[in-house]
Coordinates of C-alpha atoms in Angstrom, one line a residue:
X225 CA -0.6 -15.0 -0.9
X226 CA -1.4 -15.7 2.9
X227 CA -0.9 -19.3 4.1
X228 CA -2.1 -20.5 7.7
X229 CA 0.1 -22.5 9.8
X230 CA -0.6 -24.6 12.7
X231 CA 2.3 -25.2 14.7
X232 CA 1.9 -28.3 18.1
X233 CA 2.9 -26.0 20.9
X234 CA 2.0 -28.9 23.4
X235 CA 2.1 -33.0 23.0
X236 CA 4.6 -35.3 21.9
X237 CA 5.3 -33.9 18.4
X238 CA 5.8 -30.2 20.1
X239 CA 7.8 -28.0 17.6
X240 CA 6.1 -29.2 14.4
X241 CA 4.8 -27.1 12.0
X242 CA 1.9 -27.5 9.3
X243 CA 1.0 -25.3 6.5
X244 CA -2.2 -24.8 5.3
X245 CA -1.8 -24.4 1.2
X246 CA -3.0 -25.7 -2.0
X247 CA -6.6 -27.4 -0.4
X248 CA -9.6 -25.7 0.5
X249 CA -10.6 -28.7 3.3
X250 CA -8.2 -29.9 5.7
X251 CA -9.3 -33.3 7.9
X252 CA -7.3 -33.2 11.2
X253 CA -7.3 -36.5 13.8
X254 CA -5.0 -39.2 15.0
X255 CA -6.3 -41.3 12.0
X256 CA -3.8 -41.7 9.2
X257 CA -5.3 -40.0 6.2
X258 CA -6.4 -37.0 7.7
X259 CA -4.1 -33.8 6.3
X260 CA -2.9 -32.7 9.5
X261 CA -2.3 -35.9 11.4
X262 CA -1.9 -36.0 15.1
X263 CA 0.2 -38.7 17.2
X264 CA -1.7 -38.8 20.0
X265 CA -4.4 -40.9 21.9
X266 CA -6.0 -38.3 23.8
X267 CA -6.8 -36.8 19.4
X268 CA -10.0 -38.5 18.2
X269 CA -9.4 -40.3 14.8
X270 CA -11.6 -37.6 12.7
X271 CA -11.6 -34.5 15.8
X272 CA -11.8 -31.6 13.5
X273 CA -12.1 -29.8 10.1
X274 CA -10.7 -26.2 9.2
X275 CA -12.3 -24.9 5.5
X276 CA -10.4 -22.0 3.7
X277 CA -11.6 -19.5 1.9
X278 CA -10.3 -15.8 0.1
X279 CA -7.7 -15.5 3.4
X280 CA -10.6 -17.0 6.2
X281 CA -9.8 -20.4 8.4
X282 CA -13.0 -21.9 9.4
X283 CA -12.6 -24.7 12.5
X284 CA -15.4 -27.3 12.7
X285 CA -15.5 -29.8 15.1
X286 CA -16.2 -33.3 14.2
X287 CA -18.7 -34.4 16.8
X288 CA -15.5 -35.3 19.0
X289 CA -15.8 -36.5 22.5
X290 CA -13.6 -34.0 24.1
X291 CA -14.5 -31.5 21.3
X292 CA -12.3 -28.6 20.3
X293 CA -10.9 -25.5 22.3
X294 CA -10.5 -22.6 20.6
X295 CA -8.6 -20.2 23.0
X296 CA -10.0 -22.1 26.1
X297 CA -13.2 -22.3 25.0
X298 CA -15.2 -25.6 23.2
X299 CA -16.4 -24.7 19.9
X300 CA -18.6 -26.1 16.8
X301 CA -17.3 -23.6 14.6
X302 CA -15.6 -20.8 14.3
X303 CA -13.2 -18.1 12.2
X304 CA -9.9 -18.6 13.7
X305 CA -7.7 -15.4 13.5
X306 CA -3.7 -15.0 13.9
X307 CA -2.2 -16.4 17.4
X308 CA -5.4 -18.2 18.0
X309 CA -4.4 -21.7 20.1
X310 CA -6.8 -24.4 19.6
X311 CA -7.1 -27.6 21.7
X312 CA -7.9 -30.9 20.9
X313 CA -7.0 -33.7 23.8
X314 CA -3.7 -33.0 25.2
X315 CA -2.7 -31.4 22.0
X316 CA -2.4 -27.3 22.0
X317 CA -2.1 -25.9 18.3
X318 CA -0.6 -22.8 17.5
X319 CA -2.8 -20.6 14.7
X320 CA -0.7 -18.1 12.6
X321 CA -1.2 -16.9 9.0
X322 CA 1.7 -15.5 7.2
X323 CA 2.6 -14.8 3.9
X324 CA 3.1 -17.8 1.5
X325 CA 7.2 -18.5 1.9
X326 CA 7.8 -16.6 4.9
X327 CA 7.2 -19.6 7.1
X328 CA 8.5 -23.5 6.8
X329 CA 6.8 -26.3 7.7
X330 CA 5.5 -29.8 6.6
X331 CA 3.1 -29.6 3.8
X332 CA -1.0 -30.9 5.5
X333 CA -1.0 -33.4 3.4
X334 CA -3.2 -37.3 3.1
X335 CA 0.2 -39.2 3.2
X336 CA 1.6 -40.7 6.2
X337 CA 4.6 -38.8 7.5
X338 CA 7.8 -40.3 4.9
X339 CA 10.4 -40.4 7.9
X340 CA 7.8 -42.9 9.6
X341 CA 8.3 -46.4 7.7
X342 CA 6.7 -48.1 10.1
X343 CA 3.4 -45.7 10.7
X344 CA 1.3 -47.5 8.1
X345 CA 1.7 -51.1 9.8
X346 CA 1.1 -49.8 13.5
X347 CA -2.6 -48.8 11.8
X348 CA -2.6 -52.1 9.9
X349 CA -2.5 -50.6 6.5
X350 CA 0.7 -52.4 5.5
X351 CA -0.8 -55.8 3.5
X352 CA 2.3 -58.4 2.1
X353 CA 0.9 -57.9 -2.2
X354 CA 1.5 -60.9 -4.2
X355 CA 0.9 -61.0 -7.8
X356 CA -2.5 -63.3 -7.0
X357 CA -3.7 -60.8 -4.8
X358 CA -7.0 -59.6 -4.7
X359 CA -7.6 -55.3 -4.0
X360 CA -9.6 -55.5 -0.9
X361 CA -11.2 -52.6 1.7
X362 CA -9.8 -52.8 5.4
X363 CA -11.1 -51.5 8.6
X364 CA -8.4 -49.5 10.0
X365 CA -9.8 -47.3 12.7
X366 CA -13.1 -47.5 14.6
X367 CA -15.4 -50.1 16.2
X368 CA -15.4 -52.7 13.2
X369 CA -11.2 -52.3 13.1
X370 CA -10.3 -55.3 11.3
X371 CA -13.2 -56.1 9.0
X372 CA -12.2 -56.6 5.6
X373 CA -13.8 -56.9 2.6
X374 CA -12.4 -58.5 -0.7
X375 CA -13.5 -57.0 -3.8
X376 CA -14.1 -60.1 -6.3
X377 CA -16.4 -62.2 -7.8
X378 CA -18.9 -59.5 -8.6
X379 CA -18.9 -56.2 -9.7
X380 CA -20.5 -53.7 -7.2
X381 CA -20.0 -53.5 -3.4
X382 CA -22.2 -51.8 -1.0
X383 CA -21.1 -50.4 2.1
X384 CA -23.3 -49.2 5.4
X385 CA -25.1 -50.2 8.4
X386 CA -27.8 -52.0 6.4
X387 CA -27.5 -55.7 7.0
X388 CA -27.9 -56.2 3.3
X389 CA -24.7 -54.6 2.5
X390 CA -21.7 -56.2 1.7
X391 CA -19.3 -54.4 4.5
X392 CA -21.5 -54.1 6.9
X393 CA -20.6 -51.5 9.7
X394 CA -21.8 -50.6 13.0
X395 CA -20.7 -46.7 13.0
X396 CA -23.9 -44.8 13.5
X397 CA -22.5 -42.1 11.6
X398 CA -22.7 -44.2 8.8
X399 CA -26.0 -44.5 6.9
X400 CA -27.9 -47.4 5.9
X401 CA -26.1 -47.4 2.2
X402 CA -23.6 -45.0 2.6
X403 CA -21.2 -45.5 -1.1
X404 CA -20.9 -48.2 -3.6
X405 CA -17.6 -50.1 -4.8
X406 CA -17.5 -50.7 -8.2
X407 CA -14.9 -52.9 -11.1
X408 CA -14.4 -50.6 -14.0
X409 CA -12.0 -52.5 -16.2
X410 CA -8.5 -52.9 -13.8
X411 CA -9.7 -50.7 -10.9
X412 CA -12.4 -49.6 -8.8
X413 CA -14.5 -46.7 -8.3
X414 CA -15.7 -45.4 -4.9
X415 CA -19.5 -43.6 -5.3
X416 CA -20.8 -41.7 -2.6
X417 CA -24.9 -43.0 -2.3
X418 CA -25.9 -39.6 -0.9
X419 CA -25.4 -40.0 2.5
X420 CA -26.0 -38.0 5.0
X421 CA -22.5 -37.4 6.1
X422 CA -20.2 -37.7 2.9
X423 CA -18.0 -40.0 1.8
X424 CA -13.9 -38.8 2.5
X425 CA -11.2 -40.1 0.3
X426 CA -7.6 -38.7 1.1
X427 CA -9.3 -36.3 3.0
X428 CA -11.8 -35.1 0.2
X429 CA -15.3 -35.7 0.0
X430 CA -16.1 -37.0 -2.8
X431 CA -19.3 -38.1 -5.3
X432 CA -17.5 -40.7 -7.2
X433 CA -13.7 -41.1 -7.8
X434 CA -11.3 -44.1 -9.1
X435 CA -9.4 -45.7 -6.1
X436 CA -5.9 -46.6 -6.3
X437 CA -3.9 -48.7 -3.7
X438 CA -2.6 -46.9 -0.3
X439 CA -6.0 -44.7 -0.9
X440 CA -7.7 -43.6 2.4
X441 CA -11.4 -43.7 3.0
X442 CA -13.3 -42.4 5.8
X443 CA -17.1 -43.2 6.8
X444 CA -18.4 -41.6 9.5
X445 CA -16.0 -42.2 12.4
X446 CA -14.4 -45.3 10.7
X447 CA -11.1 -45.2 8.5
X448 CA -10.9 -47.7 5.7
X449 CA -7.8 -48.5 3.8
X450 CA -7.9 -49.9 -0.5
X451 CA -5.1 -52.2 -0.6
X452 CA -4.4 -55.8 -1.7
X453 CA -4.4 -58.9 0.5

């Protein structure tokens, strides 16, 4: 079984490796949720995507202000091959595909980095729970960073530009009623309203799927993070 592997040839984390197993989509940005999360200011919070398929590694750029560099040159998407070096800010990526256990590396994953304690609360993801605590959604990353909505005292919560929602945001990649919160006995469930740019949990997009706390969700180009306050 072949495996891809991006490995940060230039930027502050040079030297670390990322394999590309077990997931189909793989969300990369400076964003904490993303699979292949990158520590670095000049990285958009959602800059690109790579999709894999039967041995192929698709690149798609996110609609990022300094797009992506594939070999020097900006793309929108493309099939990367072998020793391909792709760019995103100051960040230079290293492509390889090898066979599945010839090369080590961190696992792309939705989870912040475990050595990084502290990475959570420098996003302000980290929220003190109590045991009176309501679950709540919080504005992470993006122009509305630090809007927070607490789920209670009704059952469904909408979400989107509209001024009738209950979240409203002003991301214009977010549409008018972009997904729905909603109680289901002791937790909530997230439901995409068909918008026209998906709704991404842990990196996933996703139709409709139960939430549990730490759970990342992206709109458009803002992060949100379920938790308790």
């Amino acid at each position: 079984m072949k495996v891809g592997c991006l490995t940060i040839v230039e930027g502050a984390e040079a030297g670390k490796r990322i394999l590309l197993k077990n997931l189909s989509v793989f969300e990369a940005g400076k964003a904490q949720g993303n699979h292949i999360f990158l520590k670095d200011d000049s990285v958009a919070f959602n800059h690109f995507r790579i999709y894999s398929s039967d041995r192929e590694f698709i690149v798609y750029d996110l609609g990022s202000k300094r797009g992506t560099l594939v070999n020097g040159k900006p793309v929108e998407k493309v099939e990367l091959g072998s020793g391909d070096v792709l760019q995103v800010g100051d960040v230079k990526l290293l492509f390889e595909v090898a066979d599945d256990g010839a090369i080590t590396g961190r696992l792309a994953s939705s989870a912040p980095d475990s050595e990084e304690a502290d990475s959570q609360a420098r996003q302000g993801g980290i929220i003190t729970k109590t045991a009176c605590s309501s679950p709540a959604l919080i504005v992470i990353d993006g122009d509305d960073h630090g809007k927070r909505l607490t789920l209670s005292g009704k059952r469904e919560f909408h979400i989107g530009r509209s001024p009738k929602t209950d979240l409203r945001l002003t991301d214009n990649k977010v549409s008018r009623r972009h997904c729905q919160i909603a109680e289901d006995g002791s937790h909530h469930i997230i439901v995409d309203l068909e918008s026209a740019n998906g709704t991404i949990v842990n990196g996933d997009r996703i139709k409709k799927v139960s939430l549990k706390e730490g759970d990342f969700i992206r709109l458009g180009f803002t992060m949100l993070k379920y938790d308790r306050v």
